[in-house]
CSV table of C-alpha atoms in Angstrom, one decimal:
chain,number,residue,atom,x,y,z
A,9,MET,CA,45.9,-56.1,82.3
A,10,ALA,CA,48.8,-54.8,84.1
A,11,GLN,CA,50.6,-52.2,82.2
A,12,THR,CA,53.4,-50.0,83.2
A,13,ARG,CA,53.5,-46.5,83.4
A,14,ILE,CA,56.4,-44.5,84.7
A,15,ASP,CA,57.2,-46.7,87.6
A,16,ALA,CA,53.6,-47.5,88.3
A,17,LEU,CA,51.9,-50.7,88.4
A,18,ILE,CA,48.2,-50.9,87.0
A,19,LEU,CA,46.1,-53.8,88.7
A,20,GLY,CA,42.8,-55.6,89.0
A,21,ARG,CA,41.8,-55.7,85.1
A,22,GLY,CA,41.0,-58.6,83.9
A,23,PRO,CA,43.4,-61.7,82.7
A,24,ILE,CA,46.3,-60.8,80.8
A,25,THR,CA,44.3,-62.8,77.6
A,26,ASN,CA,41.3,-60.2,78.1
A,27,ALA,CA,40.7,-58.0,75.5
A,28,THR,CA,37.9,-55.7,77.2
A,29,ASP,CA,39.9,-54.8,79.8
A,30,ALA,CA,37.3,-55.2,81.7
A,31,ALA,CA,37.7,-54.3,85.5
A,32,SER,CA,37.3,-57.1,87.9
A,33,VAL,CA,36.0,-57.1,91.3
A,34,PHE,CA,38.2,-58.1,94.3
A,35,THR,CA,36.5,-60.3,97.3
A,36,ALA,CA,38.8,-60.7,99.2
A,37,ASN,CA,43.1,-60.0,99.5
A,38,ASN,CA,42.6,-57.0,97.2
A,39,ALA,CA,45.9,-55.1,98.8
A,40,VAL,CA,49.1,-56.3,97.0
A,41,ASP,CA,51.1,-57.6,99.4
A,42,PHE,CA,54.4,-60.6,99.7
A,43,TYR,CA,53.0,-64.2,98.7
A,44,SER,CA,52.3,-66.4,101.7
A,45,ALA,CA,51.7,-70.2,101.2
A,46,LEU,CA,49.8,-70.0,104.5
A,47,THR,CA,47.1,-67.2,101.9
A,48,THR,CA,44.1,-68.0,100.3
A,49,TYR,CA,44.1,-66.0,97.4
A,50,SER,CA,40.9,-65.3,95.0
A,51,GLN,CA,41.2,-65.2,90.9
A,52,TYR,CA,43.0,-61.9,90.1
A,53,ASN,CA,44.7,-61.3,93.4
A,54,CYS,CA,48.6,-60.2,93.3
A,55,ALA,CA,51.1,-60.7,95.5
A,56,GLU,CA,54.9,-60.2,95.2
A,57,SER,CA,56.9,-63.1,95.0
A,58,GLY,CA,60.8,-63.2,94.1
A,59,GLY,CA,61.1,-60.0,93.1
A,60,HIS,CA,58.2,-59.9,91.0
A,61,MET,CA,54.6,-59.0,91.0
A,62,TRP,CA,52.0,-62.1,90.3
A,63,ARG,CA,48.0,-62.3,90.0
A,64,SER,CA,46.4,-65.5,90.9
A,65,LYS,CA,44.6,-67.0,87.7
A,66,VAL,CA,42.1,-69.2,89.8
A,67,ALA,CA,40.2,-69.3,93.1
A,68,GLY,CA,40.8,-70.8,95.8
A,69,ASN,CA,44.7,-70.8,95.4
A,70,ILE,CA,46.7,-71.7,97.9
A,71,GLY,CA,50.3,-73.4,98.5
A,72,ASN,CA,51.2,-72.5,94.7
A,73,THR,CA,54.6,-70.4,94.8
A,74,PRO,CA,53.7,-68.7,91.7
A,75,ALA,CA,57.4,-68.6,90.2
A,76,SER,CA,57.0,-72.5,89.9
A,77,SER,CA,53.2,-72.4,89.4
A,78,PRO,CA,52.7,-71.5,86.3
A,79,ASN,CA,48.9,-72.8,86.2
A,80,TYR,CA,47.8,-70.6,88.7
A,81,TRP,CA,50.1,-67.5,88.2
A,82,GLU,CA,51.0,-65.2,85.5
A,83,ARG,CA,53.9,-62.5,86.4
A,84,LEU,CA,52.5,-58.8,85.6
A,85,TYR,CA,56.0,-57.4,86.8
A,86,SER,CA,59.3,-57.7,87.0
A,87,SER,CA,61.7,-56.3,89.4
A,88,THR,CA,59.6,-54.2,91.9
A,89,LYS,CA,61.3,-51.4,93.7
A,90,ASP,CA,61.1,-49.3,96.6
A,91,GLY,CA,58.9,-46.0,95.0
A,92,ASP,CA,56.7,-48.2,92.7
A,93,PHE,CA,53.0,-47.2,92.6
A,94,CYS,CA,50.0,-49.8,92.5
A,95,PHE,CA,46.8,-48.7,91.6
A,96,VAL,CA,44.2,-51.5,92.3
A,97,ILE,CA,41.6,-50.6,90.3
A,98,GLY,CA,38.1,-52.1,91.2
A,99,SER,CA,36.1,-52.5,94.9
A,100,GLY,CA,38.0,-50.1,97.6
A,101,ALA,CA,40.3,-48.6,94.6
A,102,THR,CA,43.1,-48.6,97.1
A,103,ILE,CA,46.6,-47.0,96.3
A,104,MET,CA,49.6,-48.8,96.9
A,105,GLN,CA,53.5,-47.6,97.2
A,106,ARG,CA,56.3,-50.2,98.0
A,107,GLN,CA,58.6,-48.7,100.7
A,108,GLY,CA,61.3,-49.7,102.6
A,109,GLY,CA,60.4,-53.3,100.9
A,110,VAL,CA,57.0,-53.4,102.0
A,111,TRP,CA,53.7,-52.5,100.1
A,112,LEU,CA,51.8,-49.7,102.2
A,113,VAL,CA,48.7,-48.6,101.3
A,114,PHE,CA,49.0,-44.4,99.6
A,115,GLY,CA,45.7,-43.6,100.0
A,116,ASN,CA,42.2,-44.2,99.2
A,117,HIS,CA,39.8,-42.7,96.2
A,118,PRO,CA,36.8,-43.4,94.4
A,119,SER,CA,39.6,-43.9,91.2
A,120,TYR,CA,36.8,-46.0,89.3
A,121,VAL,CA,34.9,-44.1,86.5
A,122,ALA,CA,30.8,-45.0,86.9
A,123,ALA,CA,28.1,-42.9,85.7
A,124,TYR,CA,25.5,-41.4,87.7
A,125,ASP,CA,21.9,-41.8,85.9
A,126,GLU,CA,18.8,-41.5,87.8
A,127,PRO,CA,14.9,-40.6,87.0
A,128,MET,CA,12.8,-38.7,88.8
A,129,ASP,CA,9.1,-38.6,87.9
A,130,VAL,CA,6.4,-35.6,88.7
A,131,ILE,CA,3.6,-37.6,90.1
A,132,VAL,CA,0.3,-36.5,92.3
A,133,GLY,CA,0.2,-37.3,95.9
A,134,VAL,CA,3.5,-37.7,98.6
A,135,PRO,CA,6.5,-39.3,96.7
A,136,VAL,CA,7.4,-42.6,97.9
A,137,ASN,CA,11.1,-42.6,97.2
A,138,ASP,CA,13.4,-39.6,96.1
A,139,ASN,CA,12.7,-41.2,92.6
A,140,GLU,CA,9.6,-38.9,92.8
A,141,ILE,CA,8.2,-35.2,93.6
A,142,THR,CA,5.0,-33.6,94.1
A,143,GLY,CA,4.2,-32.1,90.7
A,144,PRO,CA,3.2,-29.5,89.5
A,145,VAL,CA,7.1,-28.2,90.1
A,146,LEU,CA,6.7,-24.7,89.8
A,147,THR,CA,9.3,-22.5,88.5
A,148,GLY,CA,11.7,-21.4,91.3
A,149,ALA,CA,11.7,-24.9,93.1
A,150,PHE,CA,14.5,-26.2,94.3
A,151,ILE,CA,14.7,-30.0,93.8
A,152,VAL,CA,17.1,-32.6,95.5
A,153,LEU,CA,18.8,-35.0,93.2
A,154,PRO,CA,18.3,-38.0,93.9
A,155,LEU,CA,19.9,-40.6,95.7
A,156,ASP,CA,22.6,-42.2,93.9
A,157,SER,CA,21.0,-45.9,93.4
A,158,ARG,CA,23.9,-47.7,91.8
A,159,ASP,CA,26.5,-47.2,94.8
A,160,LEU,CA,24.0,-48.3,97.8
A,161,ASN,CA,22.0,-45.1,97.7
A,162,THR,CA,24.4,-42.5,97.9
A,163,THR,CA,24.2,-38.7,98.0
A,164,GLU,CA,24.7,-37.6,94.7
A,165,TYR,CA,26.3,-33.6,94.4
A,166,TYR,CA,28.0,-31.8,91.3
A,167,VAL,CA,30.5,-28.7,91.4
A,168,VAL,CA,28.9,-25.5,90.6
A,169,GLY,CA,30.0,-23.8,87.6
A,170,SER,CA,32.0,-27.2,86.7
A,171,GLY,CA,28.8,-28.4,84.1
A,172,ASP,CA,29.5,-31.7,84.9
A,173,LEU,CA,25.9,-32.4,85.6
A,174,GLU,CA,23.1,-33.0,83.0
A,175,VAL,CA,19.6,-32.2,83.1
A,176,ARG,CA,16.9,-34.1,80.9
A,177,LEU,CA,13.2,-33.4,80.6
A,178,ASN,CA,11.4,-36.4,78.8
A,179,GLY,CA,14.4,-37.2,76.9
A,180,VAL,CA,15.3,-33.3,76.0
A,181,LYS,CA,18.3,-31.6,77.3
A,182,LEU,CA,18.0,-28.9,79.4
A,183,GLU,CA,20.0,-26.0,79.2
A,184,VAL,CA,21.8,-24.9,82.4
A,185,GLY,CA,21.4,-21.3,83.1
A,186,VAL,CA,18.1,-21.4,81.4
A,187,ASP,CA,15.9,-24.0,81.8
A,188,TRP,CA,17.4,-24.8,85.6
A,189,LEU,CA,19.7,-23.0,87.5
A,190,GLU,CA,22.7,-24.3,89.6
A,191,VAL,CA,22.3,-23.6,93.7
A,192,GLY,CA,25.5,-22.9,95.5
A,193,ALA,CA,28.8,-20.7,95.3
A,194,THR,CA,31.1,-21.6,91.7
A,195,GLY,CA,33.2,-24.6,92.9
A,196,SER,CA,31.4,-25.9,95.4
A,197,ASN,CA,29.5,-29.2,95.9
A,198,SER,CA,25.8,-28.9,96.1
A,199,THR,CA,22.9,-31.6,95.8
A,200,ILE,CA,20.6,-29.4,94.6
A,201,ILE,CA,19.4,-27.5,91.3
A,202,GLN,CA,16.8,-24.9,91.0
A,203,SER,CA,13.9,-25.4,88.4
A,204,ASN,CA,13.5,-22.1,86.0
A,205,ILE,CA,10.7,-23.4,83.9
A,206,GLN,CA,7.4,-25.2,85.1
A,207,PHE,CA,7.4,-29.2,85.3
A,208,GLU,CA,4.3,-31.1,84.8
A,209,ILE,CA,2.7,-34.1,86.3
A,210,THR,CA,4.1,-36.9,84.4
A,211,ASP,CA,7.2,-35.1,83.4
A,212,ARG,CA,10.0,-37.6,83.9
A,213,LEU,CA,14.0,-35.6,85.0
A,214,VAL,CA,16.8,-37.7,84.5
A,215,PHE,CA,20.2,-36.2,86.1
A,216,ARG,CA,23.2,-37.7,84.9
A,217,ARG,CA,27.1,-37.0,85.4
A,218,LEU,CA,29.6,-38.3,83.1
A,219,SER,CA,31.9,-39.2,86.0
A,220,HIS,CA,30.5,-39.9,89.8
A,221,HIS,CA,31.8,-39.3,92.9
A,222,ASN,CA,30.3,-39.1,96.6
A,223,LEU,CA,30.2,-36.1,98.9
A,224,THR,CA,33.8,-37.1,100.3
A,225,GLY,CA,36.3,-35.3,102.1
A,226,TYR,CA,39.9,-35.5,102.8
A,227,GLY,CA,41.8,-35.0,105.9
A,228,GLY,CA,40.8,-32.6,108.3
A,229,GLY,CA,41.6,-31.4,111.9
A,230,GLY,CA,44.0,-34.2,112.8
A,231,GLY,CA,42.4,-36.8,110.3
A,232,GLY,CA,43.2,-38.3,106.8
A,233,GLY,CA,41.9,-40.5,104.5
A,234,SER,CA,38.7,-40.6,102.7
A,235,VAL,CA,35.1,-40.1,104.2
A,236,ASN,CA,31.6,-40.9,102.9
A,237,ASN,CA,29.7,-38.7,105.2
A,238,LEU,CA,29.6,-35.9,107.9
A,239,GLN,CA,29.6,-38.8,110.8
A,240,ASP,CA,33.4,-40.4,109.1
A,241,ALA,CA,34.4,-37.0,108.2
A,242,TYR,CA,33.8,-35.9,112.4
A,243,ASN,CA,35.7,-39.2,113.2
A,244,GLY,CA,38.8,-38.6,111.0
A,245,GLY,CA,39.5,-35.1,112.6
A,246,ASN,CA,36.5,-33.0,114.1
A,247,THR,CA,37.9,-29.7,112.5
A,248,ILE,CA,36.8,-27.5,109.6
A,249,ALA,CA,39.2,-25.2,108.1
A,250,ALA,CA,38.1,-22.7,106.3
A,251,SER,CA,39.7,-19.8,104.9
A,252,VAL,CA,39.6,-16.3,106.0
A,253,GLY,CA,36.6,-14.7,103.5
A,254,VAL,CA,35.4,-17.9,102.4
A,255,PRO,CA,33.2,-19.9,104.4
A,256,PHE,CA,31.5,-23.1,103.5
A,257,THR,CA,27.7,-23.1,102.8
A,258,VAL,CA,24.6,-25.1,103.6
A,259,THR,CA,22.2,-24.7,101.0
A,260,GLY,CA,18.5,-26.8,101.1
A,261,LEU,CA,14.6,-26.3,100.6
A,262,SER,CA,12.8,-24.2,102.8
A,263,GLY,CA,12.4,-25.0,106.4
A,264,LYS,CA,15.3,-26.1,108.6
A,265,VAL,CA,18.7,-27.6,106.8
A,266,ALA,CA,20.4,-28.1,110.3
A,267,GLN,CA,18.8,-29.3,113.7
A,268,PHE,CA,21.4,-29.4,116.8
A,269,ASN,CA,20.0,-31.1,119.6
A,270,GLY,CA,22.7,-29.5,121.6
A,271,ASP,CA,24.2,-26.6,122.6
A,272,ILE,CA,26.6,-24.3,120.1
A,273,GLY,CA,29.3,-22.2,120.8
A,274,VAL,CA,30.1,-19.6,118.7
A,275,THR,CA,33.7,-16.9,119.2
A,276,GLY,CA,32.9,-14.8,116.4
A,277,LEU,CA,30.1,-12.9,115.0
A,278,ILE,CA,27.0,-14.1,114.2
A,279,ASP,CA,24.8,-12.7,111.0
A,280,PRO,CA,21.6,-13.8,111.1
A,281,LYS,CA,18.9,-12.2,108.1
A,282,GLY,CA,16.2,-13.4,110.6
A,283,MET,CA,15.3,-15.3,113.7
A,284,THR,CA,12.7,-17.5,115.3
A,285,PHE,CA,12.0,-18.3,118.7
A,286,SER,CA,9.8,-21.0,119.7
A,287,ARG,CA,7.4,-19.8,122.7
A,288,GLU,CA,8.3,-21.0,125.8
A,289,ALA,CA,5.5,-21.6,129.1
A,290,VAL,CA,8.3,-20.9,131.7
A,291,ASP,CA,12.1,-19.5,131.9
A,292,PRO,CA,14.2,-21.7,129.5
A,293,LEU,CA,17.3,-20.1,130.6
A,294,GLY,CA,17.7,-20.8,134.0
A,295,ALA,CA,20.8,-19.1,135.4
A,296,ASN,CA,22.3,-18.0,131.8
A,297,ASP,CA,21.6,-15.2,130.3
A,298,GLY,CA,19.8,-14.6,126.9
A,299,ILE,CA,16.6,-13.6,125.2
A,300,TRP,CA,13.8,-15.8,124.9
A,301,VAL,CA,9.9,-15.7,124.2
A,302,ASN,CA,7.2,-16.4,126.9
A,303,SER,CA,3.8,-18.2,125.9
A,304,ALA,CA,2.1,-14.6,124.6
A,305,GLY,CA,4.4,-13.7,122.3
A,306,GLU,CA,6.7,-11.5,123.9
A,307,LEU,CA,10.3,-11.5,123.8
A,308,ASN,CA,12.4,-11.5,127.2
A,309,TYR,CA,16.1,-10.2,128.2
A,310,LYS,CA,17.5,-12.0,131.4
A,311,GLN,CA,21.1,-10.4,132.6
A,312,ASN,CA,23.8,-11.8,135.0
A,313,GLY,CA,21.5,-14.6,135.0
A,314,VAL,CA,18.6,-13.0,137.2
A,315,GLY,CA,15.0,-11.3,136.8
A,316,ASN,CA,13.5,-10.8,132.7
A,317,THR,CA,13.0,-7.8,131.0
A,318,ASN,CA,9.8,-7.5,129.2
A,319,ILE,CA,11.4,-6.3,125.6
A,320,THR,CA,8.0,-6.5,124.1
A,321,GLN,CA,6.2,-4.4,127.0
A,322,ALA,CA,9.3,-1.9,127.1
A,323,LEU,CA,8.7,-1.1,123.5
A,324,SER,CA,5.3,-0.7,123.5
A,325,GLY,CA,5.0,2.1,127.0
A,326,ALA,CA,4.0,-0.3,129.3
A,327,LEU,CA,7.6,-0.3,131.2
A,328,SER,CA,8.5,3.3,131.8
A,329,ILE,CA,11.1,2.3,134.1
A,330,GLU,CA,13.4,-0.6,134.3
A,331,ALA,CA,14.4,-1.9,137.5
A,332,THR,CA,17.5,-0.8,139.8
A,333,THR,CA,19.3,-3.0,142.3
A,334,VAL,CA,21.2,-3.4,145.0
A,335,THR,CA,23.4,-6.5,146.0
A,336,LEU,CA,22.8,-6.9,149.5
A,337,THR,CA,23.3,-9.7,152.1
A,338,ASN,CA,20.9,-12.4,153.8
A,339,ASN,CA,22.3,-13.5,157.2
A,340,THR,CA,18.2,-14.2,158.5
A,341,GLY,CA,19.2,-18.0,159.0
A,342,PHE,CA,17.1,-18.6,156.1
A,343,THR,CA,16.3,-18.3,152.8
A,344,ILE,CA,14.2,-15.0,151.6
A,345,THR,CA,12.0,-15.7,148.5
A,346,GLU,CA,11.4,-13.1,145.6
A,347,PHE,CA,9.1,-10.6,145.7
A,348,VAL,CA,9.4,-10.0,149.6
A,349,PRO,CA,9.8,-6.5,151.5
A,350,VAL,CA,13.0,-6.1,152.8
A,351,CYS,CA,14.7,-3.6,155.4
A,352,LEU,CA,18.4,-3.5,157.0
A,353,ASN,CA,19.5,-4.1,160.0
A,354,SER,CA,22.4,-2.3,162.3
A,355,SER,CA,24.9,-4.5,160.1
A,356,GLY,CA,23.2,-3.2,157.0
A,357,GLU,CA,22.4,-6.2,156.2
A,358,LEU,CA,18.8,-7.6,154.6
A,359,LYS,CA,16.2,-8.7,157.4
A,360,LEU,CA,12.1,-9.2,157.0
A,361,VAL,CA,10.0,-5.9,157.7
A,362,SER,CA,8.1,-5.9,160.6
A,363,VAL,CA,5.3,-3.4,160.8
A,364,SER,CA,5.2,-2.8,164.4
A,365,SER,CA,8.6,-1.7,164.4
A,366,ALA,CA,9.0,2.0,163.2
A,367,ALA,CA,12.8,1.5,163.1
A,368,ASP,CA,12.1,-1.6,160.3
A,369,ALA,CA,9.5,1.3,158.4
A,370,GLU,CA,12.0,3.6,157.7
A,371,SER,CA,14.9,1.4,157.0
A,372,PHE,CA,12.6,0.0,154.5
A,373,VAL,CA,14.7,-1.2,151.0
A,374,GLY,CA,12.7,-2.3,148.5
A,375,LEU,CA,11.3,-5.8,147.3
A,376,THR,CA,13.5,-8.8,146.6
A,377,ALA,CA,14.0,-9.3,142.9
A,378,GLU,CA,15.5,-13.2,143.4
A,379,SER,CA,15.5,-15.6,145.7
A,380,ILE,CA,18.0,-15.2,148.3
A,381,SER,CA,19.8,-18.4,150.6
A,382,HIS,CA,21.4,-17.4,154.1
A,383,GLY,CA,24.8,-16.7,153.8
A,384,ALA,CA,24.7,-15.1,150.4
A,385,SER,CA,24.4,-11.8,148.7
A,386,GLY,CA,21.1,-11.2,146.2
A,387,LYS,CA,19.3,-8.4,144.2
A,388,VAL,CA,16.7,-6.4,146.0
A,389,CYS,CA,14.8,-4.1,143.7
A,390,ILE,CA,15.0,-0.2,145.2
A,391,VAL,CA,13.1,1.6,142.5
A,392,GLY,CA,11.0,1.0,139.0
A,393,LYS,CA,9.5,-2.4,137.9
A,394,LEU,CA,10.0,-6.3,139.0
A,395,THR,CA,8.8,-8.4,135.7
A,396,ASN,CA,7.8,-11.8,135.5
A,397,ILE,CA,6.5,-12.3,139.3
A,398,SER,CA,3.8,-14.2,140.5
A,399,THR,CA,0.9,-13.0,142.7
A,400,ALA,CA,-2.5,-13.4,143.6
A,401,ILE,CA,-2.9,-9.7,143.3
A,402,ALA,CA,-4.7,-8.4,141.0
A,403,LEU,CA,-3.2,-6.0,138.5
A,404,GLY,CA,-4.1,-2.3,139.5
A,405,SER,CA,-4.5,-2.7,143.1
A,406,GLY,CA,-2.6,-1.3,145.6
A,407,VAL,CA,-0.1,-3.3,147.6
A,408,TRP,CA,1.4,-2.9,151.4
A,409,VAL,CA,3.5,-4.6,154.0
A,410,SER,CA,1.1,-7.2,155.6
A,411,SER,CA,1.4,-7.9,159.3
A,412,THR,CA,3.7,-11.1,158.5
A,413,GLY,CA,6.0,-8.7,156.6
A,414,SER,CA,4.8,-9.7,153.2
A,415,ILE,CA,2.7,-8.2,150.6
A,416,THR,CA,-0.8,-7.5,150.6
A,417,ALA,CA,-3.8,-5.6,148.9
A,418,THR,CA,-5.1,-4.7,152.0
A,419,HIS,CA,-4.4,-1.1,153.8
A,420,LEU,CA,-3.5,-2.4,157.1
A,421,ARG,CA,-2.9,0.0,160.6
A,422,LEU,CA,-1.0,-1.5,163.5
A,423,GLY,CA,-0.6,0.7,166.3
A,424,SER,CA,0.5,4.0,165.5
A,425,VAL,CA,2.3,2.8,162.6
A,426,ASP,CA,0.9,3.1,159.2
A,427,SER,CA,2.0,-0.2,156.5
A,428,TYR,CA,1.9,2.3,153.6
A,429,ARG,CA,5.1,3.9,154.9
A,430,ALA,CA,6.9,0.4,154.5
A,431,THR,CA,6.1,-0.3,150.9
A,432,GLY,CA,7.8,2.6,148.7
A,433,LEU,CA,5.1,1.0,146.0
A,434,SER,CA,1.7,1.9,145.7
A,435,ARG,CA,0.1,-0.2,142.9
A,436,LEU,CA,0.7,-3.6,141.1
A,437,VAL,CA,1.4,-3.3,137.9
């Protein structure tokens, strides 16, 4: 029934003659508004008229002025004024306030109380739903609370340290901290417990809370109002403002607890306890810097978006000298690909090596460490080792500049110029 409590109205309960005070569920027009003869009111819908608050006694109530229709309306509250609050208890749980002569939504909150009471059976085999778990459940196992079947299978959580979750085993209440453990920081919301005893097949666990709430956030990043999942929270405001020294925590079972199908930007320190990499057949970084693991399980590092240093080989002693490079310009009129011997022209720009030219042999610089387009500048390895190159030459073979200016494993002699003079390298390693 309607009650007056310090200029507050409580609406949405049963008829004024209903001694059970059972909550009524609104199906339409549950928000307080001014009476309109054009509106069809359901039973228990409320409206303001003539400075008083009225509630419909019947369904399909239309065209009946409250003050002159006692068979259709009952008066709940007299002399409404600005500042009054109205709590519409029931579906929606709307909180309203009269401002400037108009009833405005003040906020939404799950102000109703509904028990969370969900079983979980320990079974043989694969569970068919969240009310089952494969047994036996060993000591130390993590258990996710079942979804709330009484509230459209929404996710349920408890507040760590508040003592608001009760766990029963075959009807016997288990002691928190002894038979089961809370998971998470004190004061945080958690959907997981940890068993501290073993649960056997055919056991039944029951999770119960006296008050009910779903994963609900308020405001954030320019948004406001209540939300029921992360997507709603993002839509309302996509920023989480955490306090310094109080990080938010994502807790889950073993394995991945988060999946990002896109890039992640970090401006602060990353503090991992461990990192894993998927093996990649080809370099996945493109022109970006970073680290990755190849199909052989070797860790590679790319700097300045060019080339890769095989860290695994370097640590094992296989790479004794890192490549030293210089940046030079290609004005040949065509692209010089990676792993090509080059020398300098009279302008100090790159050109391909001609083994028939003593001048080219004497001006040999090294091997291109990347593909260099005409008019662009790129890196040339002058000493050390190039890694992650593709060639048909066998490891351990001697390498020379061929008659066409490329790399070959065949030692040629052209005229008076020995081709090895133009290589600068003796063996492919």
